[in-house]
Short mmCIF file of C-alpha atoms in Angstrom, two decimals:
data_model
loop_
_atom_site.label_atom_id
_atom_site.label_comp_id
_atom_site.label_asym_id
_atom_site.label_seq_id
_atom_site.Cartn_x
_atom_site.Cartn_y
_atom_site.Cartn_z
CA MET A 1 226.18 -86.67 7.90
CA LYS A 2 225.30 -89.80 5.76
CA LYS A 3 221.56 -89.62 4.55
CA ASN A 4 220.10 -93.16 5.31
CA LEU A 5 215.85 -93.31 4.11
CA VAL A 6 213.88 -96.31 4.68
CA ILE A 7 211.31 -96.99 2.05
CA ILE A 8 207.95 -98.52 3.50
CA PRO A 9 205.34 -99.14 1.23
CA THR A 10 201.85 -99.85 2.42
CA TYR A 11 198.33 -100.73 1.91
CA ASN A 12 195.90 -101.64 4.68
CA GLU A 13 198.49 -101.29 7.24
CA LYS A 14 196.49 -99.22 10.07
CA GLU A 15 197.61 -101.73 12.97
CA ASN A 16 201.12 -101.64 11.98
CA VAL A 17 201.95 -98.24 10.58
CA GLU A 18 203.18 -95.94 13.74
CA LYS A 19 204.31 -98.75 15.66
CA MET A 20 206.69 -99.55 12.90
CA ILE A 21 207.49 -95.54 12.48
CA ARG A 22 208.09 -95.02 16.15
CA ARG A 23 210.58 -98.06 16.54
CA VAL A 24 212.31 -96.86 13.66
CA PHE A 25 213.25 -93.69 14.77
CA SER A 26 213.96 -94.97 17.61
CA LEU A 27 217.01 -96.54 16.50
CA LYS A 28 220.64 -95.18 17.10
CA THR A 29 221.60 -94.66 13.70
CA PRO A 30 219.24 -91.58 12.26
CA PHE A 31 216.91 -93.01 9.55
CA GLU A 32 214.30 -90.80 7.70
CA LEU A 33 211.30 -92.67 6.77
CA LEU A 34 209.04 -92.66 2.97
CA ILE A 35 206.23 -94.04 3.10
CA ILE A 36 204.28 -94.73 -0.17
CA ASP A 37 200.48 -95.77 0.33
CA ASP A 38 198.42 -96.97 -2.48
CA HIS A 39 195.41 -95.03 -1.25
CA SER A 40 194.16 -97.87 1.84
CA PRO A 41 191.04 -97.94 2.00
CA ASP A 42 191.51 -98.39 6.50
CA GLY A 43 193.35 -95.10 6.84
CA THR A 44 196.95 -95.93 6.74
CA ALA A 45 197.99 -92.37 5.60
CA ALA A 46 195.63 -90.53 7.31
CA ILE A 47 197.73 -91.71 10.35
CA VAL A 48 200.94 -91.39 8.93
CA LYS A 49 200.16 -87.41 7.96
CA ASN A 50 199.03 -86.97 11.78
CA LEU A 51 202.84 -88.18 13.10
CA GLN A 52 204.48 -85.94 10.30
CA GLN A 53 203.24 -83.45 12.55
CA GLU A 54 205.59 -85.08 15.31
CA PHE A 55 208.24 -85.90 12.87
CA PRO A 56 207.92 -83.23 10.26
CA GLU A 57 211.58 -83.49 8.66
CA THR A 58 212.35 -86.90 8.80
CA LEU A 59 208.64 -88.71 7.94
CA HIS A 60 208.12 -88.47 4.77
CA LEU A 61 204.69 -89.64 2.61
CA LEU A 62 203.72 -89.99 -0.62
CA GLU A 63 200.27 -91.32 -1.92
CA ARG A 64 198.92 -93.26 -5.09
CA LYS A 65 196.05 -93.36 -6.19
CA GLY A 66 195.71 -97.51 -6.37
CA LYS A 67 197.30 -100.57 -6.01
CA LEU A 68 200.29 -100.55 -8.70
CA GLY A 69 202.23 -102.58 -7.62
CA LEU A 70 205.56 -103.34 -5.22
CA GLY A 71 207.93 -102.69 -7.74
CA THR A 72 206.52 -99.51 -8.51
CA ALA A 73 206.18 -98.27 -5.20
CA TYR A 74 210.35 -99.08 -4.93
CA ILE A 75 210.84 -97.44 -8.12
CA THR A 76 208.81 -94.24 -7.24
CA GLY A 77 210.76 -94.20 -3.94
CA PHE A 78 214.22 -94.99 -5.27
CA GLN A 79 213.37 -91.72 -7.61
CA TRP A 80 212.59 -89.50 -4.44
CA ALA A 81 215.31 -91.03 -2.75
CA LEU A 82 218.30 -90.42 -5.41
CA GLU A 83 216.15 -86.56 -5.95
CA HIS A 84 216.00 -85.84 -2.04
CA GLY A 85 219.91 -86.99 -1.50
CA ALA A 86 219.86 -90.19 0.88
CA ASP A 87 222.85 -91.38 0.33
CA PHE A 88 221.81 -95.20 1.88
CA ILE A 89 218.00 -96.41 0.60
CA PHE A 90 216.66 -98.96 2.33
CA GLU A 91 214.01 -101.26 1.93
CA MET A 92 211.53 -102.94 4.44
CA ASP A 93 207.70 -104.43 5.06
CA CYS A 94 205.57 -102.59 7.38
CA ASP A 95 204.02 -105.44 8.99
CA PHE A 96 207.12 -106.59 10.98
CA SER A 97 208.15 -109.53 9.31
CA HIS A 98 211.26 -107.42 8.82
CA ASN A 99 212.73 -106.66 12.46
CA PRO A 100 213.85 -102.90 12.71
CA ASP A 101 216.82 -103.78 14.55
CA ASP A 102 218.15 -105.37 11.52
CA LEU A 103 218.37 -102.08 9.43
CA GLU A 104 221.72 -101.41 12.05
CA LEU A 105 223.21 -104.44 11.08
CA LEU A 106 222.67 -103.73 6.98
CA TYR A 107 223.35 -100.18 7.76
CA ASP A 108 226.41 -101.79 8.78
CA ALA A 109 227.64 -103.59 5.92
CA CYS A 110 227.18 -100.63 3.00
CA ALA A 111 228.50 -97.96 5.76
CA ASN A 112 231.38 -99.60 7.46
CA GLN A 113 232.46 -103.11 5.69
CA GLY A 114 232.51 -102.50 1.48
CA ALA A 115 228.58 -104.19 0.33
CA ASP A 116 226.96 -102.32 -2.28
CA LEU A 117 223.98 -104.39 -1.84
CA ALA A 118 223.10 -105.49 1.51
CA ILE A 119 220.56 -107.99 1.49
CA GLY A 120 218.62 -109.11 4.74
CA SER A 121 219.01 -112.91 3.78
CA ARG A 122 216.52 -115.54 5.50
CA TYR A 123 218.44 -118.31 3.79
CA ILE A 124 222.34 -117.95 4.94
CA LYS A 125 222.34 -119.40 7.94
CA GLY A 126 219.82 -122.42 7.50
CA ILE A 127 216.49 -121.34 7.10
CA ASN A 128 215.41 -118.76 9.57
CA VAL A 129 212.09 -118.27 9.38
CA ILE A 130 208.95 -118.25 12.08
CA ASN A 131 205.22 -118.93 12.09
CA TRP A 132 205.27 -119.43 8.09
CA PRO A 133 203.62 -123.32 6.98
CA LEU A 134 206.01 -125.44 5.80
CA GLY A 135 204.55 -124.98 2.29
CA ARG A 136 205.33 -122.00 2.02
CA VAL A 137 208.87 -121.85 3.15
CA LEU A 138 209.36 -124.83 1.11
CA MET A 139 207.83 -122.64 -1.87
CA SER A 140 209.99 -119.82 -0.73
CA TYR A 141 213.50 -121.62 -0.39
CA PHE A 142 212.75 -123.76 -3.80
CA ALA A 143 211.50 -120.36 -5.46
CA SER A 144 215.11 -118.98 -4.37
CA VAL A 145 217.17 -121.85 -5.72
CA TYR A 146 214.81 -122.09 -8.91
CA VAL A 147 216.44 -118.46 -9.58
CA ARG A 148 220.36 -119.65 -8.75
CA MET A 149 219.92 -121.50 -11.56
CA VAL A 150 218.36 -119.56 -14.12
CA THR A 151 220.49 -116.79 -13.30
CA GLY A 152 223.78 -118.18 -11.75
CA MET A 153 223.60 -115.79 -9.00
CA LYS A 154 225.14 -117.56 -5.71
CA ILE A 155 222.74 -115.49 -3.41
CA MET A 156 220.77 -118.03 -1.25
CA ASP A 157 217.63 -115.25 -0.33
CA THR A 158 216.59 -114.38 -4.18
CA THR A 159 213.67 -113.32 -3.46
CA ALA A 160 214.76 -111.18 -0.16
CA GLY A 161 212.81 -107.20 0.12
CA PHE A 162 214.16 -106.26 3.35
CA LYS A 163 217.89 -104.55 1.78
CA CYS A 164 219.82 -101.78 1.75
CA TYR A 165 221.08 -99.91 -1.34
CA ARG A 166 224.43 -97.71 -1.80
CA LYS A 167 223.20 -94.83 -3.98
CA GLU A 168 225.67 -95.29 -6.48
CA VAL A 169 223.65 -99.00 -7.17
CA LEU A 170 220.56 -97.04 -7.64
CA GLN A 171 221.99 -94.22 -9.98
CA THR A 172 223.82 -96.79 -12.00
CA ILE A 173 220.68 -99.28 -12.30
CA ASP A 174 218.34 -97.85 -15.11
CA LEU A 175 214.97 -98.20 -13.15
CA GLU A 176 212.86 -97.51 -16.14
CA GLY A 177 214.11 -100.28 -17.50
CA ILE A 178 213.09 -102.65 -14.65
CA ARG A 179 210.04 -105.26 -15.77
CA LEU A 180 208.89 -106.90 -13.13
CA LYS A 181 206.18 -105.64 -10.84
CA GLY A 182 205.39 -107.97 -8.18
CA TYR A 183 207.70 -110.44 -5.93
CA GLY A 184 209.73 -110.92 -8.90
CA PHE A 185 210.94 -107.35 -8.92
CA GLN A 186 213.16 -108.35 -6.40
CA VAL A 187 214.59 -110.53 -8.07
CA GLU A 188 215.49 -108.68 -10.79
CA MET A 189 217.04 -105.77 -8.96
CA LYS A 190 219.66 -107.84 -7.26
CA PHE A 191 220.25 -109.48 -10.83
CA THR A 192 220.78 -106.36 -12.28
CA ALA A 193 223.16 -104.79 -9.81
CA TRP A 194 225.48 -108.31 -9.86
CA LYS A 195 225.07 -108.12 -13.59
CA HIS A 196 226.88 -104.35 -12.86
CA LYS A 197 229.70 -106.18 -11.04
CA PHE A 198 227.82 -104.50 -7.80
CA LYS A 199 228.82 -106.35 -4.55
CA LEU A 200 226.52 -107.83 -3.14
CA VAL A 201 226.26 -109.20 0.48
CA GLU A 202 224.02 -111.53 2.83
CA VAL A 203 223.00 -110.51 6.32
CA PRO A 204 221.66 -112.80 8.20
CA ILE A 205 217.99 -112.08 9.42
CA ILE A 206 215.36 -113.87 11.33
CA PHE A 207 211.94 -113.71 9.32
CA THR A 208 208.94 -113.83 11.56
CA GLU A 209 205.43 -113.79 9.46
CA ARG A 210 203.19 -110.61 10.25
CA GLN A 211 201.50 -110.79 13.39
CA GLU A 212 198.44 -108.07 12.79
CA GLY A 213 196.99 -106.99 9.27
CA SER A 214 196.44 -109.78 6.35
CA SER A 215 199.18 -110.49 3.84
CA LYS A 216 199.31 -109.93 0.14
CA MET A 217 200.83 -113.18 -0.45
CA ASN A 218 199.16 -114.75 -3.56
CA GLY A 219 199.59 -117.82 -6.19
CA GLY A 220 199.97 -114.79 -9.00
CA ILE A 221 202.85 -113.17 -7.43
CA PHE A 222 204.86 -116.62 -7.20
CA ASN A 223 203.22 -117.26 -10.84
CA GLU A 224 204.90 -114.20 -12.46
CA ALA A 225 207.85 -114.38 -10.60
CA LEU A 226 208.51 -118.24 -12.31
CA TRP A 227 208.18 -117.25 -16.09
CA GLY A 228 209.37 -113.27 -15.43
CA ILE A 229 212.84 -114.47 -14.12
CA LEU A 230 212.85 -116.47 -17.11
CA LYS A 231 212.14 -113.64 -19.77
CA MET A 232 214.56 -111.01 -17.19
CA LYS A 233 217.68 -113.56 -18.27
CA LEU A 234 216.80 -114.01 -22.20
CA ARG A 235 216.32 -110.19 -21.90
CA SER A 236 220.02 -110.02 -20.16
CA TRP A 237 221.62 -111.46 -23.21
CA PHE A 238 220.89 -108.52 -25.26
CA LYS A 239 221.87 -105.88 -22.85
CA HIS A 240 225.02 -104.16 -22.11
CA TYR A 241 225.80 -103.65 -18.55
CA LYS A 242 228.20 -100.49 -17.56
CA GLN A 243 230.86 -102.58 -15.18
CA VAL A 244 231.60 -101.20 -12.15
CA LYS A 245 235.06 -101.86 -9.87
CA ASN A 246 234.67 -104.71 -7.52
CA GLU A 247 235.88 -107.62 -8.79
CA ASP A 248 235.42 -109.99 -6.09
CA GLN A 249 231.41 -110.28 -6.31
CA PRO A 250 230.53 -113.97 -6.02
#
């Protein structure tokens, strides 16, 4: 049986973490969970440890010493996933902005429909975002427009953080060479997979702003992404990307 691992970074998610864990484990497709907690002062990790008694084989926890960035959390999780034999590796948030039910859609895209990287897309069918102020919707949408212009990718939701990778993608990408650590990390991972000629597929989802806990978004995150994307594109001119077999990549 294929092993499916969902990676969820957390920082102060005590209101959401138990509900999220139980929702994921209630799905028809079997998933394991890896929670990567950045020393949350609200006791998020303690909640996970308590639940590990109930789910000893499928709930995993890595604790880090502080807030080290979204990108480094996922890189740590990817390396753990490959070391522990995961076949399909997922990224998602803990705050229910990503509907856990949609994990099934991402899984199907990779397991049954030929995608190497399935992206839960807010913009592939219009703008499907709930409870965001108009300014934030426009900022996010035009950030994706900007990334498409700089990179040449045809992906509508370039900054999306709800994804499924086939293990071969993460085995091919030089994870230690990924530079961007904030939300620009999401772009760099897609861009690198695209440069390797993996097949990227967008799956339409509805994104809902968190109901509990506080958002981690700030202006510095977008500033890092803005300039980081340009630097990433420049670096790519001097890199060699191993080409995989898929030739119909958009």
